[in-house]
């Protein structure tokens, strides 16, 4: 099994290791490439699939009318989660080179990943329910998260907390963004009526609330292990 690369090592590779197209998100590293149309995007998607197959990797690729999103990570065969390895970084470099050869423009500031977070004092008790509801299989629980192997729904992360009862908010969104756009997004949310509940852990995460007090976190890979 390939060894996990730390967040600090990933950020160093992004800053000066030929991975400027990529950003670290909750699950893996991700890049967005703008394409002229869906046909150009489909051709690039095939190229990414071929490069990944040659490297023995299985990327997550999403094709839109004007973009191709690629996410790379490695699954722990023992069921311990997903992480980034040296082979993921190498494949990312190869994909970036292929995109450059095709004249595609990377849009790292548009990289986004949504993770659902649920407060619970006993995730083992409730995880099978949410796994069955969201993925159709109660067994898609990996460590402290639900990971849909088909990528249909966002990951669900169980945030360990002390026992408590409603009406305390249990669900919140973790919105993972490229670090360079996080403050702009926070400012936009505040301008739209939100408030900053806490920035004590920024830039790792900033807690926001809507006008009704419902909370969400803007997350980046900075200041993480």
mmCIF file of C-alpha atoms in Angstrom:
data_model
loop_
_atom_site.group_PDB
_atom_site.id
_atom_site.type_symbol
_atom_site.label_atom_id
_atom_site.label_comp_id
_atom_site.label_asym_id
_atom_site.label_seq_id
_atom_site.Cartn_x
_atom_site.Cartn_y
_atom_site.Cartn_z
ATOM 1 C CA UNK A 1 0.000 0.000 0.000
ATOM 2 C CA UNK A 2 1.372 3.417 -0.956
ATOM 3 C CA UNK A 3 2.141 5.661 1.997
ATOM 4 C CA UNK A 4 -0.007 8.677 2.745
ATOM 5 C CA UNK A 5 1.455 12.076 1.838
ATOM 6 C CA UNK A 6 0.926 14.758 4.473
ATOM 7 C CA UNK A 7 -1.074 17.885 3.721
ATOM 8 C CA UNK A 8 2.096 19.935 4.166
ATOM 9 C CA UNK A 9 3.888 17.868 1.521
ATOM 10 C CA UNK A 10 0.937 18.236 -0.840
ATOM 11 C CA UNK A 11 0.860 22.008 -0.388
ATOM 12 C CA UNK A 12 4.611 22.181 -1.019
ATOM 13 C CA UNK A 13 4.122 20.261 -4.270
ATOM 14 C CA UNK A 14 1.310 22.620 -5.288
ATOM 15 C CA UNK A 15 3.428 25.690 -4.500
ATOM 16 C CA UNK A 16 6.597 24.618 -6.255
ATOM 17 C CA UNK A 17 6.425 21.027 -7.429
ATOM 18 C CA UNK A 18 4.662 21.288 -10.757
ATOM 19 C CA UNK A 19 1.146 20.947 -9.359
ATOM 20 C CA UNK A 20 -0.086 24.505 -9.689
ATOM 21 C CA UNK A 21 -3.266 23.313 -11.432
ATOM 22 C CA UNK A 22 -4.318 21.331 -8.342
ATOM 23 C CA UNK A 23 -5.775 22.063 -4.916
ATOM 24 C CA UNK A 24 -6.091 19.896 -1.812
ATOM 25 C CA UNK A 25 -9.702 19.229 -0.823
ATOM 26 C CA UNK A 26 -11.307 17.031 1.833
ATOM 27 C CA UNK A 27 -10.839 13.834 -0.148
ATOM 28 C CA UNK A 28 -7.800 13.976 -2.400
ATOM 29 C CA UNK A 29 -6.470 16.621 -4.773
ATOM 30 C CA UNK A 30 -8.603 18.205 -7.468
ATOM 31 C CA UNK A 31 -8.231 20.240 -10.643
ATOM 32 C CA UNK A 32 -10.654 21.944 -13.020
ATOM 33 C CA UNK A 33 -9.847 22.494 -16.688
ATOM 34 C CA UNK A 34 -11.897 24.720 -18.943
ATOM 35 C CA UNK A 35 -12.773 23.261 -22.345
ATOM 36 C CA UNK A 36 -14.313 24.750 -25.479
ATOM 37 C CA UNK A 37 -17.280 22.385 -25.506
ATOM 38 C CA UNK A 38 -18.454 18.974 -24.373
ATOM 39 C CA UNK A 39 -16.723 17.198 -27.280
ATOM 40 C CA UNK A 40 -13.350 18.683 -26.331
ATOM 41 C CA UNK A 41 -14.085 17.804 -22.733
ATOM 42 C CA UNK A 42 -14.948 14.235 -23.649
ATOM 43 C CA UNK A 43 -11.680 13.868 -25.572
ATOM 44 C CA UNK A 44 -9.713 15.132 -22.578
ATOM 45 C CA UNK A 45 -11.680 12.825 -20.277
ATOM 46 C CA UNK A 46 -10.633 9.846 -22.402
ATOM 47 C CA UNK A 47 -7.026 11.045 -22.268
ATOM 48 C CA UNK A 48 -7.196 11.287 -18.464
ATOM 49 C CA UNK A 49 -8.688 7.796 -18.272
ATOM 50 C CA UNK A 50 -5.892 6.392 -20.459
ATOM 51 C CA UNK A 51 -3.189 8.102 -18.399
ATOM 52 C CA UNK A 52 -4.744 6.873 -15.174
ATOM 53 C CA UNK A 53 -5.063 3.309 -16.477
ATOM 54 C CA UNK A 54 -1.390 3.317 -17.466
ATOM 55 C CA UNK A 55 -0.530 4.449 -13.938
ATOM 56 C CA UNK A 56 -2.827 1.915 -12.308
ATOM 57 C CA UNK A 57 -5.015 4.627 -10.787
ATOM 58 C CA UNK A 58 -8.770 5.276 -10.768
ATOM 59 C CA UNK A 59 -9.561 9.007 -10.898
ATOM 60 C CA UNK A 60 -12.936 10.614 -10.392
ATOM 61 C CA UNK A 61 -13.746 12.662 -13.495
ATOM 62 C CA UNK A 62 -16.750 14.944 -14.011
ATOM 63 C CA UNK A 63 -17.545 16.323 -17.477
ATOM 64 C CA UNK A 64 -19.554 19.492 -18.000
ATOM 65 C CA UNK A 65 -20.369 21.606 -21.031
ATOM 66 C CA UNK A 66 -17.348 23.852 -20.463
ATOM 67 C CA UNK A 67 -15.162 22.062 -17.905
ATOM 68 C CA UNK A 68 -13.599 18.802 -16.804
ATOM 69 C CA UNK A 69 -13.093 18.184 -13.083
ATOM 70 C CA UNK A 70 -10.538 15.577 -11.967
ATOM 71 C CA UNK A 71 -10.060 14.321 -8.401
ATOM 72 C CA UNK A 72 -7.266 11.955 -7.391
ATOM 73 C CA UNK A 73 -6.935 9.926 -4.189
ATOM 74 C CA UNK A 74 -6.041 6.441 -3.010
ATOM 75 C CA UNK A 75 -8.357 4.136 -1.070
ATOM 76 C CA UNK A 76 -7.042 2.212 1.906
ATOM 77 C CA UNK A 77 -7.760 -1.469 1.072
ATOM 78 C CA UNK A 78 -8.267 -2.096 4.787
ATOM 79 C CA UNK A 79 -11.148 0.393 4.855
ATOM 80 C CA UNK A 80 -9.334 3.182 6.658
ATOM 81 C CA UNK A 81 -10.360 6.017 4.355
ATOM 82 C CA UNK A 82 -8.852 7.817 1.380
ATOM 83 C CA UNK A 83 -5.650 9.813 1.128
ATOM 84 C CA UNK A 84 -3.104 11.179 -1.328
ATOM 85 C CA UNK A 85 0.060 9.260 -2.246
ATOM 86 C CA UNK A 86 3.168 9.980 -4.286
ATOM 87 C CA UNK A 87 1.632 8.120 -7.224
ATOM 88 C CA UNK A 88 -1.394 10.435 -7.118
ATOM 89 C CA UNK A 89 0.927 13.442 -7.272
ATOM 90 C CA UNK A 90 2.834 11.964 -10.209
ATOM 91 C CA UNK A 91 -0.391 11.257 -12.116
ATOM 92 C CA UNK A 92 -1.519 14.824 -11.417
ATOM 93 C CA UNK A 93 1.671 16.132 -13.047
ATOM 94 C CA UNK A 94 1.109 13.934 -16.100
ATOM 95 C CA UNK A 95 -2.523 15.082 -16.411
ATOM 96 C CA UNK A 96 -1.440 18.725 -16.140
ATOM 97 C CA UNK A 97 1.116 18.179 -18.913
ATOM 98 C CA UNK A 98 -1.553 16.603 -21.122
ATOM 99 C CA UNK A 99 -3.900 19.522 -20.498
ATOM 100 C CA UNK A 100 -1.155 21.991 -21.398
ATOM 101 C CA UNK A 101 -0.439 20.137 -24.638
ATOM 102 C CA UNK A 102 -4.119 20.507 -25.532
ATOM 103 C CA UNK A 103 -4.093 24.207 -24.727
ATOM 104 C CA UNK A 104 -6.524 23.814 -21.839
ATOM 105 C CA UNK A 105 -6.668 26.407 -19.081
ATOM 106 C CA UNK A 106 -6.685 25.318 -15.447
ATOM 107 C CA UNK A 107 -9.087 27.068 -13.063
ATOM 108 C CA UNK A 108 -7.790 26.118 -9.603
ATOM 109 C CA UNK A 109 -9.816 28.839 -7.905
ATOM 110 C CA UNK A 110 -13.004 27.075 -9.029
ATOM 111 C CA UNK A 111 -12.136 23.785 -7.332
ATOM 112 C CA UNK A 112 -14.856 22.975 -4.786
ATOM 113 C CA UNK A 113 -15.859 19.976 -2.715
ATOM 114 C CA UNK A 114 -18.894 19.753 -0.434
ATOM 115 C CA UNK A 115 -18.849 17.461 2.581
ATOM 116 C CA UNK A 116 -21.844 16.957 4.870
ATOM 117 C CA UNK A 117 -20.959 17.006 8.562
ATOM 118 C CA UNK A 118 -23.189 15.555 11.281
ATOM 119 C CA UNK A 119 -22.579 15.994 15.014
ATOM 120 C CA UNK A 120 -22.944 12.762 16.941
ATOM 121 C CA UNK A 121 -21.677 11.153 20.115
ATOM 122 C CA UNK A 122 -22.002 7.664 18.590
ATOM 123 C CA UNK A 123 -21.347 7.469 14.854
ATOM 124 C CA UNK A 124 -21.263 3.658 14.905
ATOM 125 C CA UNK A 125 -24.925 3.681 15.920
ATOM 126 C CA UNK A 126 -26.216 6.049 13.242
ATOM 127 C CA UNK A 127 -23.771 5.561 10.340
ATOM 128 C CA UNK A 128 -25.457 2.424 8.881
ATOM 129 C CA UNK A 129 -28.765 4.299 8.590
ATOM 130 C CA UNK A 130 -27.268 7.224 6.698
ATOM 131 C CA UNK A 131 -25.157 4.939 4.535
ATOM 132 C CA UNK A 132 -28.197 2.878 3.569
ATOM 133 C CA UNK A 133 -30.312 5.985 2.946
ATOM 134 C CA UNK A 134 -27.753 7.860 0.851
ATOM 135 C CA UNK A 135 -25.944 5.041 -0.967
ATOM 136 C CA UNK A 136 -28.329 2.085 -0.762
ATOM 137 C CA UNK A 137 -25.837 0.020 1.258
ATOM 138 C CA UNK A 138 -25.322 0.259 5.040
ATOM 139 C CA UNK A 139 -21.748 -0.939 4.582
ATOM 140 C CA UNK A 140 -20.308 2.121 2.840
ATOM 141 C CA UNK A 141 -18.914 3.447 6.122
ATOM 142 C CA UNK A 142 -15.170 4.138 6.031
ATOM 143 C CA UNK A 143 -13.583 5.148 9.339
ATOM 144 C CA UNK A 144 -15.631 8.195 10.456
ATOM 145 C CA UNK A 145 -17.251 8.878 7.074
ATOM 146 C CA UNK A 146 -19.738 7.563 4.533
ATOM 147 C CA UNK A 147 -18.137 7.337 1.100
ATOM 148 C CA UNK A 148 -20.352 6.505 -1.864
ATOM 149 C CA UNK A 149 -18.187 4.326 -4.146
ATOM 150 C CA UNK A 150 -20.093 5.600 -7.193
ATOM 151 C CA UNK A 151 -19.655 9.284 -6.293
ATOM 152 C CA UNK A 152 -23.365 10.099 -6.513
ATOM 153 C CA UNK A 153 -23.607 11.971 -3.202
ATOM 154 C CA UNK A 154 -21.196 14.044 -1.099
ATOM 155 C CA UNK A 155 -19.251 12.341 1.648
ATOM 156 C CA UNK A 156 -20.791 12.439 5.114
ATOM 157 C CA UNK A 157 -18.366 13.061 7.969
ATOM 158 C CA UNK A 158 -19.385 12.330 11.549
ATOM 159 C CA UNK A 159 -18.065 15.037 13.856
ATOM 160 C CA UNK A 160 -17.604 13.576 17.315
ATOM 161 C CA UNK A 161 -19.282 15.644 20.006
ATOM 162 C CA UNK A 162 -20.701 15.247 23.478
ATOM 163 C CA UNK A 163 -24.242 13.834 23.777
ATOM 164 C CA UNK A 164 -26.873 16.512 23.252
ATOM 165 C CA UNK A 165 -30.465 16.883 22.189
ATOM 166 C CA UNK A 166 -32.319 19.020 19.645
ATOM 167 C CA UNK A 167 -32.752 21.886 18.870
ATOM 168 C CA UNK A 168 -28.976 22.254 18.675
ATOM 169 C CA UNK A 169 -27.915 22.167 15.029
ATOM 170 C CA UNK A 170 -26.483 18.783 14.140
ATOM 171 C CA UNK A 171 -26.047 19.035 10.350
ATOM 172 C CA UNK A 172 -23.760 21.531 8.658
ATOM 173 C CA UNK A 173 -21.949 21.864 5.341
ATOM 174 C CA UNK A 174 -18.177 21.814 5.042
ATOM 175 C CA UNK A 175 -17.349 23.720 1.870
ATOM 176 C CA UNK A 176 -13.792 23.022 0.717
ATOM 177 C CA UNK A 177 -12.320 25.772 -1.445
ATOM 178 C CA UNK A 178 -9.008 26.758 -2.935
ATOM 179 C CA UNK A 179 -7.276 28.888 -0.263
ATOM 180 C CA UNK A 180 -6.950 31.895 -2.546
ATOM 181 C CA UNK A 181 -10.718 32.275 -2.945
ATOM 182 C CA UNK A 182 -11.872 31.407 0.593
ATOM 183 C CA UNK A 183 -11.891 34.961 1.939
ATOM 184 C CA UNK A 184 -13.734 36.229 -1.133
ATOM 185 C CA UNK A 185 -16.412 33.561 -0.640
ATOM 186 C CA UNK A 186 -16.703 34.352 3.071
ATOM 187 C CA UNK A 187 -17.087 38.052 2.266
ATOM 188 C CA UNK A 188 -19.803 37.271 -0.292
ATOM 189 C CA UNK A 189 -21.708 35.174 2.249
ATOM 190 C CA UNK A 190 -21.466 37.920 4.873
ATOM 191 C CA UNK A 191 -22.601 40.534 2.344
ATOM 192 C CA UNK A 192 -25.603 38.316 1.589
ATOM 193 C CA UNK A 193 -26.734 38.446 5.213
ATOM 194 C CA UNK A 194 -24.476 35.952 6.949
ATOM 195 C CA UNK A 195 -22.181 36.385 9.921
ATOM 196 C CA UNK A 196 -18.784 35.030 10.916
ATOM 197 C CA UNK A 197 -19.383 32.913 14.015
ATOM 198 C CA UNK A 198 -15.728 32.052 14.526
ATOM 199 C CA UNK A 199 -12.478 32.483 12.633
ATOM 200 C CA UNK A 200 -10.338 31.122 15.482
ATOM 201 C CA UNK A 201 -9.258 28.170 13.330
ATOM 202 C CA UNK A 202 -8.816 30.123 10.083
ATOM 203 C CA UNK A 203 -7.491 29.499 7.487
ATOM 204 C CA UNK A 204 -8.138 25.827 8.257
ATOM 205 C CA UNK A 205 -11.841 26.542 8.662
ATOM 206 C CA UNK A 206 -14.121 29.511 9.336
ATOM 207 C CA UNK A 207 -17.585 29.059 10.835
ATOM 208 C CA UNK A 208 -20.363 31.096 9.237
ATOM 209 C CA UNK A 209 -24.079 31.368 9.958
ATOM 210 C CA UNK A 210 -27.055 32.386 7.839
ATOM 211 C CA UNK A 211 -29.594 34.955 9.139
ATOM 212 C CA UNK A 212 -31.477 32.155 10.937
ATOM 213 C CA UNK A 213 -28.311 30.979 12.678
ATOM 214 C CA UNK A 214 -27.743 27.833 10.605
ATOM 215 C CA UNK A 215 -24.002 27.194 10.474
ATOM 216 C CA UNK A 216 -21.591 26.145 7.727
ATOM 217 C CA UNK A 217 -17.792 25.942 7.515
ATOM 218 C CA UNK A 218 -15.529 27.278 4.780
ATOM 219 C CA UNK A 219 -12.530 24.924 4.775
ATOM 220 C CA UNK A 220 -9.098 24.997 3.171
ATOM 221 C CA UNK A 221 -6.071 22.719 3.345
ATOM 222 C CA UNK A 222 -3.942 25.355 5.073
ATOM 223 C CA UNK A 223 -2.705 24.777 8.635
ATOM 224 C CA UNK A 224 -3.523 21.060 8.504
ATOM 225 C CA UNK A 225 -1.294 18.033 8.948
#
